[in-house]
CSV table of C-alpha atoms in Angstrom, one decimal:
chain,number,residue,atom,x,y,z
S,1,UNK,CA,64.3,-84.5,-54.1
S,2,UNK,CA,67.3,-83.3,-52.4
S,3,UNK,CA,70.8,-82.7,-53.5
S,4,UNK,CA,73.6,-83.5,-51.0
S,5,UNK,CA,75.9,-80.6,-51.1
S,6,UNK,CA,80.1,-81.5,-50.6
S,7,UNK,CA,81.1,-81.4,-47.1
S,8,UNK,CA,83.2,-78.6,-45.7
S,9,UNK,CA,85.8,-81.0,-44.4
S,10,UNK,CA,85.4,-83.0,-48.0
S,11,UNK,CA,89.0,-83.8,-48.9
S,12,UNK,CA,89.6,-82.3,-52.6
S,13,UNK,CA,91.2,-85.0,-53.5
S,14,UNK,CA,89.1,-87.8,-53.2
S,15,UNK,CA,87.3,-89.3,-55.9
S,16,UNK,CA,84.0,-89.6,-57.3
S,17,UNK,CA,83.1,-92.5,-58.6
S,18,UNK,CA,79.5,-92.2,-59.5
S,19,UNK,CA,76.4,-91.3,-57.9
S,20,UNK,CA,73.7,-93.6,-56.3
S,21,UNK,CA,69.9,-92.7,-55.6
S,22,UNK,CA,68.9,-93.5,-51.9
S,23,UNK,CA,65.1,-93.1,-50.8
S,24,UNK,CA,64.8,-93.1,-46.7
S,25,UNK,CA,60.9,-93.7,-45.8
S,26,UNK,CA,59.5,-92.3,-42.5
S,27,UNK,CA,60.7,-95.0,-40.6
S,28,UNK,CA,64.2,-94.7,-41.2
S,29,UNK,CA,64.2,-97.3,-43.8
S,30,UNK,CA,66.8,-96.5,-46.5
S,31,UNK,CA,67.2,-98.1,-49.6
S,32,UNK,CA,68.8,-97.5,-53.5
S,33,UNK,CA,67.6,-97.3,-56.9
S,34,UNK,CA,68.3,-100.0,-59.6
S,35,UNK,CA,66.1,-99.7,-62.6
S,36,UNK,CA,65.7,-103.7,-63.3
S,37,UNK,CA,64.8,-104.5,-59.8
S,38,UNK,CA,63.5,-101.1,-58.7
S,39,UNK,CA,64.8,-100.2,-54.8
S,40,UNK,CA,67.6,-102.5,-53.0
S,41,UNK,CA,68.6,-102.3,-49.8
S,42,UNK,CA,72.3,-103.2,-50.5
S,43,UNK,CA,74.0,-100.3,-52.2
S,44,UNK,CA,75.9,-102.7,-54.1
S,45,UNK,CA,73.3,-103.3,-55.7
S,46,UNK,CA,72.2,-100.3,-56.5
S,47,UNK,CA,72.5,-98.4,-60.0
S,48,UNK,CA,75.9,-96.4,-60.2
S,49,UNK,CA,75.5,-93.2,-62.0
S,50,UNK,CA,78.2,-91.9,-64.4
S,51,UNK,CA,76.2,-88.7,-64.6
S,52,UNK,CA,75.1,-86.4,-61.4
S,53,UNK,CA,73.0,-84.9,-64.1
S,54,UNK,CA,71.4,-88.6,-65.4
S,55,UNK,CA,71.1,-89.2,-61.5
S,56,UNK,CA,69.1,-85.9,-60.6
S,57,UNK,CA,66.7,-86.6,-63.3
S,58,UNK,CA,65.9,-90.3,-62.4
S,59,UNK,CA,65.3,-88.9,-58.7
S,60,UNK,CA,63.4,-86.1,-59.5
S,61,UNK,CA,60.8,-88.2,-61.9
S,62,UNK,CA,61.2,-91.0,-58.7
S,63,UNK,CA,60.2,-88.2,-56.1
S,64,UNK,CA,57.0,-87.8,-57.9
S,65,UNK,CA,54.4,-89.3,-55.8
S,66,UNK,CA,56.3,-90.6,-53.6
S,67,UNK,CA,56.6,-89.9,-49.6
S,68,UNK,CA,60.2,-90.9,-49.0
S,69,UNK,CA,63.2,-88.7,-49.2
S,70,UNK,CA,64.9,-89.3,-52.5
S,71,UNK,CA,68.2,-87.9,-52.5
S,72,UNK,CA,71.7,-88.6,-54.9
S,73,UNK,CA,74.4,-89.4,-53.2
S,74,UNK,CA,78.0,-89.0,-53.8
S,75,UNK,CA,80.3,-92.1,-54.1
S,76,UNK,CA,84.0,-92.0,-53.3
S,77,UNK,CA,86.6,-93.7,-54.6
S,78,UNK,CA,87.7,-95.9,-51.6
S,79,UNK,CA,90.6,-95.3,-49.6
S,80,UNK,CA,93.4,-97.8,-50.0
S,81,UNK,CA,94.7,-97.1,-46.7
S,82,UNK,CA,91.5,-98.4,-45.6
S,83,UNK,CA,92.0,-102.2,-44.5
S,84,UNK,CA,87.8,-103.5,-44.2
S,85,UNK,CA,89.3,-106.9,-43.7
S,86,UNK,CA,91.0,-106.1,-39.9
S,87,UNK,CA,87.4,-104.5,-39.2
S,88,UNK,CA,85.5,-107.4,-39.7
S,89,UNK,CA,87.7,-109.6,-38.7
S,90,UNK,CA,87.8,-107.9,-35.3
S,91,UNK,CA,83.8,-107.8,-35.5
S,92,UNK,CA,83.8,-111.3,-35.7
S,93,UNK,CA,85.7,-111.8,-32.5
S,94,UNK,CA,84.0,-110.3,-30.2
């Protein structure tokens, strides 16, 4: 298991939200932790973590035995400056 440390260039004021727990296999394949349904690949989908504490334990206890990379990652509050819409609006058009 591995803990993703704050980036340098993480703005202080940003907010987290919760924590998700990602595995990546050998391949690349990345995917996220949801206790009912076990690993998504939609984040969405996967189990939001209140706790950073609740979510290194659940990774830890998930590394066991397993060859993936389990890591808990950081979710930020989303930037309302942020407009998805244009983006995939734009994707659309091309």
């Amino acid at each position: 298991m591995q803990d993703q440390d704050h980036t340098p260039d993480q703005d202080e004021d940003d907010v987290i939200v919760g924590y998700l727990i990602q595995r990546e296999t050998a391949e690349g394949d990345v995917s996220f932790w949801e206790p009912r349904n076990e690993w998504q690949e939609d984040p969405n989908e996967g189990k939001l973590y209140e706790s950073e504490d609740e979510a290194n334990a659940d990774a830890k206890s998930l590394q066991d035995g397993d060859d993936a990379i389990i890591t808990v990652e950081i979710v930020f509050e989303a930037d309302e400056d942020e407009d998805w819409g244009d983006e995939e609006e734009e994707d659309h058009k091309a």
